[in-house]
């Protein structure tokens, strides 16, 4: 599916005849073409219109963020976060960006929520200021970095819910809860490894001497974008620490439940052991015939003693708030 938007100082609007718009672009206009899940013949046709080198726009060809210069355009690869968090392979989507003097082509194999949101915001009316393609790309990539921030916030929210659930009641499914934390830790590591290489991309785009298409204004935007990326990486570290804290909460809650079980078992032992001792001592000296069993004062004294010891132990435990 292909969508094209034409931006100028006053507005952004969707266009259908984008090849004609590409030929008629003025200095203060930017054409953005977004190609999603291209058909076998669609992508080569788009590549030919933009004059891209053969094979340079193969979606997913590079699984790591990077930047490469070509005659007349830049090839920038970014990794965005999709909504497929349950599928580790589909959660990370490669976005190939091709940047010319006043056009941007993005190619990706799956729809990405942040890019769709960016389309809705950028295509509205409003003063956009002086436009150039690298500045437009920096705005788009800022939303890509924002997708990581949203992912880290979502993980942190789920960890808070996890902590509340664990603290509210002890669960017998401790192994399942640990698996939940392991899955969260793996996801944070996967997101961080995909995000970190973007720093080199933004650094390269922030130096106009290495990037002939960038202006001083767009370079400043990429420097600011590097700071935003560092903030996202800091969020990744904070979430990783939060996972460790959630594990500590789980361990403490499990230990508390274990202590409660041990307390009950210890109290049961204390209640029964004195009676067992008394019964054992009395059992050595009593003839437990039917008549002796009923009329023996010693036997009933032992029974009373057992009950008295158990009651006294129970009362003492209650007084000390052990139970």
GROMACS .gro file of C-alpha atoms in nm:
model
  323
    1UNK     CA    1   0.000   0.000   0.000
    2UNK     CA    2   0.136   0.340  -0.099
    3UNK     CA    3   0.036   0.678   0.039
    4UNK     CA    4   0.189   1.012  -0.058
    5UNK     CA    5   0.174   1.349   0.117
    6UNK     CA    6   0.284   1.687  -0.010
    7UNK     CA    7   0.393   1.943   0.250
    8UNK     CA    8   0.458   2.314   0.215
    9UNK     CA    9   0.473   2.609   0.455
   10UNK     CA   10   0.098   2.617   0.514
   11UNK     CA   11  -0.031   2.261   0.508
   12UNK     CA   12   0.021   1.896   0.432
   13UNK     CA   13  -0.217   1.711   0.205
   14UNK     CA   14  -0.246   1.369   0.054
   15UNK     CA   15  -0.178   1.342  -0.318
   16UNK     CA   16  -0.254   1.066  -0.565
   17UNK     CA   17  -0.043   1.173  -0.863
   18UNK     CA   18   0.277   1.170  -0.663
   19UNK     CA   19   0.518   1.115  -0.958
   20UNK     CA   20   0.395   1.441  -1.110
   21UNK     CA   21   0.422   1.611  -0.771
   22UNK     CA   22   0.780   1.486  -0.743
   23UNK     CA   23   0.874   1.648  -1.074
   24UNK     CA   24   0.708   1.980  -0.984
   25UNK     CA   25   0.842   2.021  -0.630
   26UNK     CA   26   0.942   2.372  -0.530
   27UNK     CA   27   1.212   2.471  -0.285
   28UNK     CA   28   0.981   2.492   0.018
   29UNK     CA   29   0.791   2.172  -0.050
   30UNK     CA   30   0.859   1.819   0.067
   31UNK     CA   31   0.705   1.504  -0.078
   32UNK     CA   32   0.671   1.207   0.154
   33UNK     CA   33   0.587   0.867   0.006
   34UNK     CA   34   0.518   0.583   0.250
   35UNK     CA   35   0.525   0.230   0.108
   36UNK     CA   36   0.387  -0.044   0.332
   37UNK     CA   37   0.397  -0.416   0.249
   38UNK     CA   38   0.478  -0.351  -0.115
   39UNK     CA   39   0.376  -0.601  -0.379
   40UNK     CA   40   0.654  -0.763  -0.586
   41UNK     CA   41   0.613  -0.517  -0.873
   42UNK     CA   42   0.525  -0.207  -0.675
   43UNK     CA   43   0.852  -0.145  -0.500
   44UNK     CA   44   1.076  -0.165  -0.809
   45UNK     CA   45   0.847   0.086  -0.983
   46UNK     CA   46   0.871   0.330  -0.693
   47UNK     CA   47   1.247   0.283  -0.680
   48UNK     CA   48   1.274   0.365  -1.048
   49UNK     CA   49   1.073   0.688  -1.013
   50UNK     CA   50   1.300   0.811  -0.733
   51UNK     CA   51   1.616   0.697  -0.911
   52UNK     CA   52   1.731   0.466  -0.633
   53UNK     CA   53   2.001   0.211  -0.689
   54UNK     CA   54   1.890  -0.147  -0.749
   55UNK     CA   55   1.820  -0.337  -0.432
   56UNK     CA   56   1.884  -0.039  -0.207
   57UNK     CA   57   1.527  -0.027  -0.085
   58UNK     CA   58   1.476  -0.393  -0.009
   59UNK     CA   59   1.272  -0.383   0.312
   60UNK     CA   60   1.430  -0.567   0.601
   61UNK     CA   61   1.764  -0.599   0.425
   62UNK     CA   62   1.939  -0.445   0.725
   63UNK     CA   63   1.834  -0.545   1.073
   64UNK     CA   64   2.030  -0.267   1.239
   65UNK     CA   65   2.001   0.110   1.228
   66UNK     CA   66   2.245   0.272   0.990
   67UNK     CA   67   2.305   0.544   0.732
   68UNK     CA   68   2.464   0.531   0.387
   69UNK     CA   69   2.531   0.797   0.124
   70UNK     CA   70   2.437   0.755  -0.240
   71UNK     CA   71   2.460   0.998  -0.532
   72UNK     CA   72   2.176   1.244  -0.477
   73UNK     CA   73   2.018   1.085  -0.171
   74UNK     CA   74   2.077   0.927   0.170
   75UNK     CA   75   1.967   0.580   0.277
   76UNK     CA   76   1.877   0.569   0.647
   77UNK     CA   77   1.763   0.255   0.822
   78UNK     CA   78   1.565   0.287   1.145
   79UNK     CA   79   1.399   0.025   1.364
   80UNK     CA   80   1.054   0.109   1.496
   81UNK     CA   81   0.835  -0.065   1.753
   82UNK     CA   82   0.510  -0.212   1.627
   83UNK     CA   83   0.209  -0.330   1.827
   84UNK     CA   84   0.307  -0.698   1.793
   85UNK     CA   85   0.463  -0.724   2.138
   86UNK     CA   86   0.361  -1.088   2.176
   87UNK     CA   87   0.574  -1.181   1.874
   88UNK     CA   88   0.940  -1.093   1.922
   89UNK     CA   89   1.011  -1.124   1.550
   90UNK     CA   90   0.728  -0.895   1.443
   91UNK     CA   91   0.756  -0.637   1.720
   92UNK     CA   92   1.060  -0.471   1.564
   93UNK     CA   93   0.993  -0.333   1.215
   94UNK     CA   94   1.270  -0.214   0.984
   95UNK     CA   95   1.194   0.125   0.827
   96UNK     CA   96   1.411   0.208   0.526
   97UNK     CA   97   1.417   0.584   0.468
   98UNK     CA   98   1.549   0.742   0.149
   99UNK     CA   99   1.607   1.116   0.163
  100UNK     CA  100   1.656   1.345  -0.134
  101UNK     CA  101   1.682   1.724  -0.149
  102UNK     CA  102   1.307   1.770  -0.094
  103UNK     CA  103   1.155   1.421  -0.088
  104UNK     CA  104   1.143   1.133   0.158
  105UNK     CA  105   1.056   0.772   0.082
  106UNK     CA  106   0.987   0.529   0.367
  107UNK     CA  107   0.955   0.156   0.311
  108UNK     CA  108   0.844  -0.096   0.574
  109UNK     CA  109   0.674  -0.433   0.567
  110UNK     CA  110   0.416  -0.374   0.842
  111UNK     CA  111   0.206  -0.083   0.958
  112UNK     CA  112   0.349   0.104   1.255
  113UNK     CA  113   0.120   0.290   1.492
  114UNK     CA  114   0.353   0.586   1.545
  115UNK     CA  115   0.393   0.646   1.171
  116UNK     CA  116   0.016   0.635   1.127
  117UNK     CA  117  -0.019   0.887   1.410
  118UNK     CA  118   0.248   1.104   1.249
  119UNK     CA  119   0.055   1.100   0.922
  120UNK     CA  120  -0.258   1.221   1.098
  121UNK     CA  121  -0.077   1.504   1.271
  122UNK     CA  122   0.146   1.616   0.986
  123UNK     CA  123  -0.127   1.615   0.722
  124UNK     CA  124  -0.336   1.875   0.907
  125UNK     CA  125  -0.344   2.245   0.845
  126UNK     CA  126  -0.103   2.473   1.022
  127UNK     CA  127   0.216   2.668   0.977
  128UNK     CA  128   0.499   2.425   0.914
  129UNK     CA  129   0.782   2.673   0.859
  130UNK     CA  130   1.073   2.624   0.619
  131UNK     CA  131   1.090   2.263   0.516
  132UNK     CA  132   1.369   2.042   0.394
  133UNK     CA  133   1.375   1.667   0.365
  134UNK     CA  134   1.630   1.600   0.646
  135UNK     CA  135   1.429   1.815   0.887
  136UNK     CA  136   1.116   1.625   0.792
  137UNK     CA  137   1.304   1.297   0.845
  138UNK     CA  138   1.417   1.411   1.191
  139UNK     CA  139   1.054   1.479   1.285
  140UNK     CA  140   0.952   1.135   1.163
  141UNK     CA  141   1.240   0.965   1.347
  142UNK     CA  142   1.146   1.152   1.664
  143UNK     CA  143   0.816   0.965   1.653
  144UNK     CA  144   1.007   0.641   1.598
  145UNK     CA  145   1.208   0.707   1.914
  146UNK     CA  146   0.881   0.791   2.083
  147UNK     CA  147   0.759   0.440   2.006
  148UNK     CA  148   1.038   0.306   2.228
  149UNK     CA  149   0.943   0.548   2.505
  150UNK     CA  150   0.584   0.426   2.486
  151UNK     CA  151   0.702   0.065   2.499
  152UNK     CA  152   0.917   0.129   2.807
  153UNK     CA  153   0.630   0.315   2.977
  154UNK     CA  154   0.398   0.026   2.902
  155UNK     CA  155   0.640  -0.225   3.053
  156UNK     CA  156   0.680  -0.010   3.363
  157UNK     CA  157   0.302   0.017   3.402
  158UNK     CA  158   0.269  -0.359   3.381
  159UNK     CA  159   0.542  -0.401   3.640
  160UNK     CA  160   0.351  -0.174   3.877
  161UNK     CA  161   0.040  -0.387   3.828
  162UNK     CA  162   0.253  -0.697   3.881
  163UNK     CA  163   0.388  -0.561   4.211
  164UNK     CA  164   0.040  -0.473   4.335
  165UNK     CA  165  -0.091  -0.818   4.244
  166UNK     CA  166   0.199  -0.990   4.418
  167UNK     CA  167   0.167  -0.777   4.732
  168UNK     CA  168  -0.210  -0.816   4.747
  169UNK     CA  169  -0.210  -1.193   4.772
  170UNK     CA  170   0.042  -1.473   4.771
  171UNK     CA  171   0.023  -1.688   4.460
  172UNK     CA  172   0.101  -2.053   4.420
  173UNK     CA  173   0.210  -1.984   4.060
  174UNK     CA  174   0.552  -1.846   4.149
  175UNK     CA  175   0.717  -2.008   3.847
  176UNK     CA  176   0.468  -1.841   3.613
  177UNK     CA  177   0.531  -1.504   3.776
  178UNK     CA  178   0.906  -1.547   3.734
  179UNK     CA  179   0.848  -1.631   3.366
  180UNK     CA  180   0.658  -1.304   3.334
  181UNK     CA  181   0.958  -1.113   3.465
  182UNK     CA  182   1.194  -1.307   3.238
  183UNK     CA  183   0.979  -1.218   2.935
  184UNK     CA  184   0.979  -0.849   3.036
  185UNK     CA  185   1.357  -0.854   3.080
  186UNK     CA  186   1.406  -1.009   2.738
  187UNK     CA  187   1.181  -0.751   2.578
  188UNK     CA  188   1.365  -0.461   2.740
  189UNK     CA  189   1.697  -0.602   2.619
  190UNK     CA  190   1.560  -0.649   2.268
  191UNK     CA  191   1.428  -0.291   2.257
  192UNK     CA  192   1.752  -0.147   2.393
  193UNK     CA  193   1.966  -0.336   2.141
  194UNK     CA  194   1.748  -0.209   1.857
  195UNK     CA  195   1.746   0.148   1.987
  196UNK     CA  196   2.113   0.197   2.072
  197UNK     CA  197   2.255   0.193   1.714
  198UNK     CA  198   2.038   0.493   1.625
  199UNK     CA  199   2.285   0.713   1.812
  200UNK     CA  200   2.546   0.663   1.540
  201UNK     CA  201   2.285   0.747   1.275
  202UNK     CA  202   2.185   1.072   1.445
  203UNK     CA  203   2.548   1.165   1.506
  204UNK     CA  204   2.629   1.121   1.137
  205UNK     CA  205   2.324   1.320   1.028
  206UNK     CA  206   2.409   1.593   1.278
  207UNK     CA  207   2.735   1.675   1.097
  208UNK     CA  208   2.673   1.872   0.779
  209UNK     CA  209   3.028   1.811   0.659
  210UNK     CA  210   2.949   1.439   0.632
  211UNK     CA  211   2.591   1.485   0.511
  212UNK     CA  212   2.564   1.712   0.205
  213UNK     CA  213   2.182   1.717   0.218
  214UNK     CA  214   2.147   1.840   0.576
  215UNK     CA  215   2.123   2.206   0.662
  216UNK     CA  216   2.234   2.374   0.982
  217UNK     CA  217   1.875   2.368   1.106
  218UNK     CA  218   1.824   1.998   1.036
  219UNK     CA  219   2.161   1.916   1.194
  220UNK     CA  220   2.049   2.087   1.514
  221UNK     CA  221   1.733   1.875   1.509
  222UNK     CA  222   1.935   1.557   1.487
  223UNK     CA  223   2.152   1.672   1.780
  224UNK     CA  224   1.833   1.727   1.980
  225UNK     CA  225   1.712   1.387   1.865
  226UNK     CA  226   2.030   1.231   2.005
  227UNK     CA  227   1.944   1.376   2.345
  228UNK     CA  228   1.595   1.228   2.318
  229UNK     CA  229   1.748   0.893   2.230
  230UNK     CA  230   1.970   0.910   2.538
  231UNK     CA  231   1.659   0.976   2.746
  232UNK     CA  232   1.497   0.666   2.594
  233UNK     CA  233   1.804   0.457   2.677
  234UNK     CA  234   1.790   0.593   3.032
  235UNK     CA  235   1.428   0.477   3.047
  236UNK     CA  236   1.545   0.131   2.939
  237UNK     CA  237   1.789   0.120   3.230
  238UNK     CA  238   1.518   0.236   3.470
  239UNK     CA  239   1.280  -0.034   3.349
  240UNK     CA  240   1.553  -0.294   3.386
  241UNK     CA  241   1.604  -0.183   3.746
  242UNK     CA  242   1.226  -0.195   3.796
  243UNK     CA  243   1.224  -0.558   3.684
  244UNK     CA  244   1.489  -0.639   3.942
  245UNK     CA  245   1.281  -0.458   4.205
  246UNK     CA  246   0.973  -0.657   4.103
  247UNK     CA  247   1.170  -0.976   4.145
  248UNK     CA  248   1.271  -0.863   4.495
  249UNK     CA  249   0.905  -0.795   4.574
  250UNK     CA  250   0.814  -1.144   4.454
  251UNK     CA  251   1.089  -1.304   4.662
  252UNK     CA  252   0.990  -1.111   4.974
  253UNK     CA  253   0.625  -1.205   4.928
  254UNK     CA  254   0.717  -1.569   4.873
  255UNK     CA  255   0.937  -1.567   5.184
  256UNK     CA  256   0.652  -1.412   5.381
  257UNK     CA  257   0.416  -1.688   5.268
  258UNK     CA  258   0.678  -1.949   5.353
  259UNK     CA  259   0.719  -1.797   5.698
  260UNK     CA  260   0.343  -1.817   5.753
  261UNK     CA  261   0.346  -2.185   5.659
  262UNK     CA  262   0.642  -2.255   5.888
  263UNK     CA  263   0.466  -2.064   6.166
  264UNK     CA  264   0.158  -2.285   6.138
  265UNK     CA  265   0.366  -2.603   6.128
  266UNK     CA  266   0.572  -2.490   6.427
  267UNK     CA  267   0.260  -2.405   6.626
  268UNK     CA  268   0.109  -2.744   6.541
  269UNK     CA  269   0.425  -2.912   6.664
  270UNK     CA  270   0.423  -2.711   6.986
  271UNK     CA  271   0.057  -2.798   7.045
  272UNK     CA  272   0.101  -3.170   6.988
  273UNK     CA  273   0.446  -3.249   7.119
  274UNK     CA  274   0.374  -3.186   7.492
  275UNK     CA  275   0.061  -3.399   7.471
  276UNK     CA  276   0.256  -3.672   7.293
  277UNK     CA  277   0.517  -3.663   7.566
  278UNK     CA  278   0.259  -3.682   7.846
  279UNK     CA  279   0.068  -3.960   7.673
  280UNK     CA  280   0.390  -4.153   7.623
  281UNK     CA  281   0.489  -4.123   7.988
  282UNK     CA  282   0.145  -4.218   8.118
  283UNK     CA  283   0.117  -4.503   7.872
  284UNK     CA  284   0.402  -4.688   8.038
  285UNK     CA  285   0.221  -4.719   8.372
  286UNK     CA  286  -0.150  -4.764   8.293
  287UNK     CA  287  -0.330  -5.085   8.224
  288UNK     CA  288  -0.563  -4.975   7.946
  289UNK     CA  289  -0.840  -5.223   8.009
  290UNK     CA  290  -1.194  -5.097   7.952
  291UNK     CA  291  -1.267  -5.040   8.319
  292UNK     CA  292  -0.929  -4.886   8.399
  293UNK     CA  293  -0.960  -4.657   8.099
  294UNK     CA  294  -1.276  -4.496   8.238
  295UNK     CA  295  -1.201  -4.490   8.610
  296UNK     CA  296  -0.829  -4.411   8.605
  297UNK     CA  297  -0.766  -4.072   8.767
  298UNK     CA  298  -0.412  -4.075   8.629
  299UNK     CA  299  -0.540  -4.104   8.272
  300UNK     CA  300  -0.783  -3.819   8.306
  301UNK     CA  301  -0.517  -3.611   8.477
  302UNK     CA  302  -0.298  -3.667   8.171
  303UNK     CA  303  -0.580  -3.566   7.938
  304UNK     CA  304  -0.644  -3.251   8.136
  305UNK     CA  305  -0.272  -3.176   8.133
  306UNK     CA  306  -0.253  -3.217   7.756
  307UNK     CA  307  -0.548  -2.982   7.704
  308UNK     CA  308  -0.411  -2.732   7.954
  309UNK     CA  309  -0.066  -2.725   7.792
  310UNK     CA  310  -0.215  -2.692   7.442
  311UNK     CA  311  -0.452  -2.414   7.554
  312UNK     CA  312  -0.179  -2.228   7.735
  313UNK     CA  313   0.050  -2.252   7.430
  314UNK     CA  314  -0.226  -2.134   7.200
  315UNK     CA  315  -0.311  -1.842   7.429
  316UNK     CA  316   0.054  -1.742   7.455
  317UNK     CA  317   0.089  -1.747   7.075
  318UNK     CA  318  -0.220  -1.530   7.037
  319UNK     CA  319  -0.097  -1.287   7.300
  320UNK     CA  320   0.233  -1.249   7.113
  321UNK     CA  321   0.043  -1.215   6.784
  322UNK     CA  322   0.221  -1.510   6.630
  323UNK     CA  323  -0.114  -1.623   6.490
   0.00000   0.00000   0.00000
